[in-house]
Amino acid sequence: MKTARNETVEQYLAAVEREASALPPERRQELLADLAEHVDVALAERPEGDPAAVREVLRELGDPRTIAATALREAGPHPAGAGHPTAGPAVPPPAGPGYAPGGPARRGGRERISPWCAVVLLAVASPLSLVAPVLLTGVVRIAGVVMLWLTPSWPVGRRWIATLVTVLVIAVPNTIALLTDVSGMGAPGIAALTVAQFVVPLAVSVWLWRTARRPESGPAA
Amino acid sequence: MEPAEAGNRANTSKAASQLRKGVLEYCVLALLRDGPRYAVELLRELDAVGPMATSQGTVYPLLSRLRRDELVSTDWQESSSGPPRRYYALTPTGRAALEEFAGIWPHFRDAVDHFVGTRGPSPSPTEHEEQR
């Protein structure tokens, strides 16, 4: 009798655990401990030898999905997004991995970093240089390269190419400016360099975006 | 009476569930006003009052948050029957939260009554009263 009771209860708790998989592990364990404790106490307070007791107690506890959904709502500061783990990948976040709700990111680590982040950072760096201080532009560019290497969406060779191009886009025009008399280049030369500075990084970003392997079911390539 | 009510619980209306979400924690705090209780006891009390009845398991995430926010404290106590019970008690913070809610609630209730009009269908109450 004891084993039969345990089996049904275990199945129920396993269902809750499954449904609550997006919860942080310690929250999930806490919830399971609370529910197990409830079952023990509730059963102890029922007349002994009632064959329907376990079923009754579990029925009153309710649907594991409802409990898990409530727990997710209570747990996160982003109640709407965190409630449905399956909704995450379907809606691509506007930028970056930091946006991903806690649960999935914790499980997958880098596997879940979206290629968005590196692509966007690398793409905006040059336009940003028109309006923002040099230092900020530099930080954005470096962050883009760092994200590029943290994101598993590209083979190493492609990451090297993107990194090299990003460095050259800065280095080449500045070197030319240092070594030669820019005024001597004439307007067409300067224009060509400027255009290259904007077009090349953008082209690299587009290329990265189109060739990225998406984590799980990302937006269509 | 109880089994029939339990059957309806699953499909209580959205409005009821929204309202419950907002006030349930204060009802739990209020149940602790006169002294510590253990969870199964709390749930029994909630179940006994129709609109607060909910699938019992959903109250545990709420209790967990109340513990985390230190609105309640817990303490294990041996029981004469079965396993030890975990007793929940109000902390000073919890009591303050409850008092605050208790202060706001009457205005809230009156305001909702004012807009929703809970006096039932009476076609033109003002006219009738003014005639007298």
Coordinates of C-alpha atoms in Angstrom, one line a residue:
Chain A
M1 CA 0.0 0.0 0.0
K2 CA 2.8 2.3 0.9
T3 CA 4.6 1.6 -2.4
A4 CA 1.4 2.1 -4.4
R5 CA 0.8 5.5 -2.8
N6 CA 4.4 6.5 -3.4
E7 CA 4.2 5.6 -7.0
T8 CA 1.2 7.7 -7.8
V9 CA 2.6 10.6 -5.9
E10 CA 6.0 10.2 -7.5
Q11 CA 4.4 10.3 -10.9
Y12 CA 2.5 13.4 -10.0
L13 CA 5.6 15.2 -8.7
A14 CA 7.5 14.1 -11.8
A15 CA 4.8 15.7 -13.9
V16 CA 5.2 19.0 -11.9
E17 CA 8.9 18.8 -12.3
R18 CA 8.6 18.4 -16.0
E19 CA 6.1 21.2 -16.4
A20 CA 8.2 23.5 -14.2
S21 CA 11.5 22.8 -16.1
A22 CA 11.8 26.5 -16.9
L23 CA 12.0 27.4 -13.2
P24 CA 15.4 28.0 -11.6
P25 CA 16.5 24.6 -10.1
E26 CA 16.4 25.7 -6.5
R27 CA 12.9 27.1 -7.0
R28 CA 11.8 23.9 -8.6
Q29 CA 13.1 21.8 -5.8
E30 CA 11.5 24.1 -3.3
L31 CA 8.1 23.7 -5.0
L32 CA 8.5 19.9 -5.2
A33 CA 9.4 19.7 -1.5
D34 CA 6.4 21.9 -0.6
L35 CA 4.0 19.7 -2.6
A36 CA 5.5 16.4 -1.2
E37 CA 5.2 17.8 2.3
H38 CA 1.6 18.7 1.5
V39 CA 0.8 15.2 0.3
D40 CA 2.3 13.7 3.4
V41 CA 0.4 16.0 5.8
A42 CA -2.9 15.8 3.9
L43 CA -2.7 12.0 3.8
A44 CA -1.9 11.8 7.5
E45 CA -5.1 13.8 8.2
R46 CA -7.3 11.5 6.2
P47 CA -9.0 8.5 7.7
E48 CA -6.6 5.6 7.6
G49 CA -7.1 2.9 4.9
D50 CA -9.1 5.1 2.5
P51 CA -8.2 3.7 -0.9
A52 CA -9.1 6.9 -2.7
A53 CA -7.1 9.2 -0.4
V54 CA -4.1 9.7 -2.6
R55 CA -6.2 10.3 -5.7
E56 CA -8.3 12.8 -3.7
V57 CA -5.4 14.7 -2.3
L58 CA -3.7 15.0 -5.7
R59 CA -6.9 16.1 -7.3
E60 CA -7.3 18.9 -4.8
L61 CA -3.7 19.9 -5.4
G62 CA -4.7 20.4 -9.1
D63 CA -3.2 20.1 -12.5
P64 CA 0.6 20.1 -12.5
R65 CA 0.6 22.5 -15.5
T66 CA -1.5 25.1 -13.5
I67 CA 0.8 24.8 -10.6
A68 CA 3.9 25.2 -12.7
A69 CA 2.5 28.2 -14.5
T70 CA 1.7 29.8 -11.2
A71 CA 5.2 29.1 -10.0
L72 CA 6.7 30.6 -13.1
R73 CA 4.6 33.7 -12.7
E74 CA 5.7 34.1 -9.1
A75 CA 9.3 33.4 -9.8
G76 CA 10.3 35.8 -12.5
P77 CA 10.4 39.6 -12.8
H78 CA 9.2 39.1 -16.4
P79 CA 5.9 37.3 -15.7
A80 CA 4.6 37.3 -19.3
G81 CA 7.7 36.0 -21.0
A82 CA 8.9 33.5 -18.5
G83 CA 5.6 31.7 -18.3
H84 CA 5.9 29.8 -21.6
P85 CA 9.3 28.4 -22.3
T86 CA 8.2 27.4 -25.8
A87 CA 7.4 31.0 -26.7
G88 CA 11.0 32.1 -26.3
P89 CA 12.5 31.1 -29.7
A90 CA 9.4 31.8 -31.7
V91 CA 9.7 35.5 -31.0
P92 CA 13.3 36.7 -31.8
P93 CA 14.4 39.2 -29.2
P94 CA 15.4 42.6 -30.5
A95 CA 19.0 42.2 -29.5
G96 CA 21.2 39.9 -27.7
P97 CA 21.3 37.0 -25.3
G98 CA 20.8 39.1 -22.2
Y99 CA 17.1 39.2 -23.2
A100 CA 16.5 35.5 -23.0
P101 CA 14.5 34.5 -19.9
G102 CA 16.5 33.0 -17.1
G103 CA 15.6 29.3 -17.5
P104 CA 16.6 28.4 -21.0
A105 CA 19.8 30.5 -20.9
R106 CA 20.9 28.7 -17.8
R107 CA 20.4 25.3 -19.3
G108 CA 21.9 25.9 -22.7
G109 CA 24.6 28.4 -21.9
R110 CA 26.3 29.7 -25.0
E111 CA 24.3 27.4 -27.2
R112 CA 21.5 29.8 -26.8
I113 CA 23.2 33.1 -27.6
S114 CA 21.6 34.6 -30.6
P115 CA 23.6 35.7 -33.6
W116 CA 21.7 38.9 -33.5
C117 CA 23.9 40.4 -30.9
A118 CA 27.2 40.2 -32.7
V119 CA 25.7 41.1 -36.0
V120 CA 23.9 44.2 -34.7
L121 CA 26.9 45.4 -32.7
L122 CA 29.2 45.1 -35.7
A123 CA 26.7 46.7 -38.0
V124 CA 26.0 49.8 -35.8
A125 CA 29.6 50.6 -34.9
S126 CA 30.4 52.6 -38.0
P127 CA 27.1 54.6 -38.3
L128 CA 27.6 55.2 -34.6
S129 CA 30.9 56.9 -35.2
L130 CA 29.1 59.7 -36.9
V131 CA 27.3 60.7 -33.8
A132 CA 29.0 59.2 -30.9
P133 CA 32.5 59.7 -29.3
V134 CA 35.3 57.6 -30.7
L135 CA 35.6 55.7 -27.4
L136 CA 32.0 54.5 -27.5
T137 CA 32.3 53.4 -31.1
G138 CA 35.4 51.5 -30.2
V139 CA 33.7 49.8 -27.3
V140 CA 30.8 48.8 -29.5
R141 CA 33.1 47.4 -32.1
I142 CA 35.1 45.4 -29.6
A143 CA 31.9 44.1 -27.9
G144 CA 30.8 43.0 -31.4
V145 CA 33.9 41.0 -31.9
V146 CA 33.7 39.5 -28.4
M147 CA 30.1 38.4 -29.1
L148 CA 31.1 37.1 -32.4
W149 CA 33.5 34.7 -30.7
L150 CA 31.1 33.8 -27.9
T151 CA 28.3 32.9 -30.4
P152 CA 28.6 29.4 -31.7
S153 CA 26.6 30.3 -34.8
W154 CA 29.6 30.4 -37.2
P155 CA 32.6 28.2 -38.0
V156 CA 36.0 29.5 -36.7
G157 CA 37.2 30.4 -40.2
R158 CA 34.3 32.8 -40.7
R159 CA 34.8 34.4 -37.3
W160 CA 38.4 35.1 -38.2
I161 CA 37.4 36.7 -41.5
A162 CA 34.8 38.9 -39.8
T163 CA 37.3 39.9 -37.1
L164 CA 40.0 40.6 -39.6
V165 CA 37.7 42.8 -41.7
T166 CA 36.5 44.7 -38.6
V167 CA 40.1 45.4 -37.6
L168 CA 41.2 46.4 -41.1
V169 CA 38.3 48.7 -41.5
I170 CA 39.6 50.8 -38.7
A171 CA 43.3 50.2 -39.2
V172 CA 43.6 50.8 -43.0
P173 CA 42.1 54.3 -43.2
N174 CA 43.8 55.4 -40.1
T175 CA 47.2 54.2 -41.3
I176 CA 46.7 55.8 -44.6
A177 CA 45.7 59.0 -42.8
L178 CA 48.8 58.8 -40.7
L179 CA 51.3 58.0 -43.4
T180 CA 50.1 60.2 -46.2
D181 CA 49.0 63.7 -46.6
V182 CA 45.2 63.2 -46.7
S183 CA 44.6 66.5 -48.4
G184 CA 46.8 65.2 -51.2
M185 CA 44.4 62.3 -51.8
G186 CA 41.7 64.5 -53.2
A187 CA 38.0 64.3 -52.6
P188 CA 37.4 61.0 -54.5
G189 CA 40.0 59.2 -52.4
I190 CA 38.6 60.3 -49.1
A191 CA 35.1 59.5 -50.2
A192 CA 36.1 56.0 -51.2
L193 CA 37.7 55.4 -47.8
T194 CA 34.7 56.8 -46.0
V195 CA 32.3 54.7 -48.0
A196 CA 34.4 51.6 -47.4
Q197 CA 34.3 52.3 -43.7
F198 CA 30.5 52.1 -43.7
V199 CA 29.8 49.6 -46.5
V200 CA 32.3 46.9 -45.6
P201 CA 31.2 46.4 -42.0
L202 CA 27.6 46.4 -43.1
A203 CA 28.3 43.8 -45.8
V204 CA 30.1 41.7 -43.2
S205 CA 27.1 41.9 -40.9
V206 CA 24.7 40.9 -43.6
W207 CA 26.9 38.0 -44.6
L208 CA 27.2 36.8 -41.0
W209 CA 23.4 37.1 -40.5
R210 CA 22.7 35.1 -43.6
T211 CA 25.1 32.4 -42.8
A212 CA 24.4 32.0 -39.1
R213 CA 23.2 28.8 -37.6
R214 CA 20.3 29.7 -35.4
P215 CA 20.0 28.4 -31.9
E216 CA 16.9 26.1 -31.9
S217 CA 14.1 27.4 -34.2
G218 CA 15.3 30.9 -34.9
P219 CA 13.8 33.2 -37.5
A220 CA 14.0 31.9 -41.0
A221 CA 17.4 32.3 -42.6
Chain B
M1 CA -22.1 20.6 -1.7
E2 CA -18.3 20.3 -1.6
P3 CA -17.8 17.8 -4.4
A4 CA -20.0 19.9 -6.8
E5 CA -18.0 23.0 -6.0
A6 CA -14.7 21.3 -6.5
G7 CA -15.8 20.2 -9.9
N8 CA -16.5 23.8 -10.9
R9 CA -13.2 25.0 -9.7
A10 CA -11.3 24.2 -12.8
N11 CA -13.4 26.4 -15.0
T12 CA -14.0 29.4 -12.8
S13 CA -14.2 32.5 -14.8
K14 CA -11.3 34.7 -15.9
A15 CA -12.5 37.6 -13.8
A16 CA -12.7 35.5 -10.6
S17 CA -9.2 34.2 -11.3
Q18 CA -7.8 37.6 -11.9
L19 CA -9.3 39.0 -8.8
R20 CA -8.1 36.0 -6.7
K21 CA -4.6 36.6 -8.0
G22 CA -4.6 40.1 -6.6
V23 CA -6.0 39.4 -3.2
L24 CA -5.1 35.8 -2.3
E25 CA -1.8 36.7 -0.6
Y26 CA -3.5 39.2 1.7
C27 CA -6.2 36.6 2.5
V28 CA -3.3 34.2 3.4
L29 CA -1.7 36.9 5.5
A30 CA -5.0 37.6 7.2
L31 CA -5.5 33.9 8.0
L32 CA -2.2 34.2 10.0
R33 CA -3.3 37.3 11.9
D34 CA -4.4 35.4 15.0
G35 CA -1.5 33.0 15.1
P36 CA 0.6 30.5 13.2
R37 CA -1.0 27.8 10.9
Y38 CA 0.4 25.1 8.8
A39 CA -0.1 25.0 5.0
V40 CA -2.8 22.3 4.8
E41 CA -4.8 24.2 7.4
L42 CA -4.5 27.4 5.4
L43 CA -5.6 25.7 2.3
R44 CA -8.6 24.2 4.0
E45 CA -9.7 27.6 5.2
L46 CA -9.3 29.1 1.7
D47 CA -11.2 26.2 0.2
A48 CA -14.1 26.7 2.6
V49 CA -14.8 30.1 1.1
G50 CA -16.0 29.8 -2.5
P51 CA -14.3 32.6 -4.4
M52 CA -10.9 32.0 -2.8
A53 CA -11.0 28.2 -3.6
T54 CA -8.4 27.4 -6.1
S55 CA -6.3 24.4 -7.1
Q56 CA -4.5 24.0 -3.8
G57 CA -1.1 23.4 -5.4
T58 CA -1.1 27.0 -6.8
V59 CA -0.9 28.4 -3.3
Y60 CA 2.5 26.9 -2.7
P61 CA 4.4 29.2 -5.1
L62 CA 2.7 32.1 -3.3
L63 CA 3.7 30.8 0.1
S64 CA 7.3 30.4 -1.3
R65 CA 7.3 34.0 -2.3
L66 CA 5.9 35.2 1.0
R67 CA 8.7 33.3 2.7
R68 CA 11.3 34.8 0.3
D69 CA 10.0 38.3 0.9
E70 CA 10.0 37.7 4.6
L71 CA 6.3 38.5 5.0
V72 CA 6.0 35.2 6.8
S73 CA 8.4 33.0 8.8
T74 CA 8.2 29.3 9.2
D75 CA 8.8 26.9 12.0
W76 CA 8.6 23.1 12.1
Q77 CA 6.5 21.5 14.9
E78 CA 6.0 17.9 15.7
S79 CA 2.5 16.6 15.4
S80 CA 0.7 13.8 17.2
S81 CA -0.4 12.4 13.9
G82 CA 1.9 12.0 10.9
P83 CA 4.9 14.1 9.9
P84 CA 5.9 17.4 11.5
R85 CA 4.0 20.4 10.3
R86 CA 5.6 23.6 9.0
Y87 CA 3.8 26.5 10.7
Y88 CA 3.6 29.9 9.0
A89 CA 3.6 33.0 11.1
L90 CA 3.4 36.7 10.2
T91 CA 6.6 38.7 10.5
P92 CA 6.4 42.4 11.4
T93 CA 6.8 43.2 7.6
G94 CA 3.9 40.8 6.9
R95 CA 1.7 42.4 9.5
A96 CA 2.4 45.8 8.1
A97 CA 1.6 44.6 4.6
L98 CA -1.7 43.2 5.8
E99 CA -2.6 46.3 7.7
E100 CA -1.8 48.4 4.6
F101 CA -4.1 46.2 2.5
A102 CA -6.8 46.3 5.2
G103 CA -6.7 50.1 5.0
I104 CA -6.9 50.3 1.3
W105 CA -9.4 47.5 0.7
P106 CA -12.7 49.2 1.9
H107 CA -12.1 52.2 -0.5
F108 CA -11.3 49.8 -3.2
R109 CA -14.4 47.8 -2.6
D110 CA -16.6 50.9 -2.5
A111 CA -15.0 52.2 -5.7
V112 CA -15.8 48.9 -7.5
D113 CA -19.3 48.9 -6.1
H114 CA -19.7 52.5 -7.3
F115 CA -18.8 51.7 -10.8
V116 CA -20.2 48.2 -11.2
G117 CA -23.3 48.8 -9.1
T118 CA -23.9 45.7 -7.1
R119 CA -27.4 46.6 -6.0
G120 CA -28.9 44.4 -8.6
P121 CA -31.2 45.4 -11.5
S122 CA -33.2 48.5 -10.5
P123 CA -34.3 50.5 -13.5
S124 CA -34.2 54.1 -12.2
P125 CA -33.5 54.1 -8.5
T126 CA -33.0 57.9 -8.2
E127 CA -36.3 58.8 -9.7
H128 CA -38.3 56.5 -7.4
E129 CA -36.6 57.7 -4.3
E130 CA -37.0 61.4 -5.2
Q131 CA -40.8 61.0 -5.6
R132 CA -41.2 60.1 -2.0

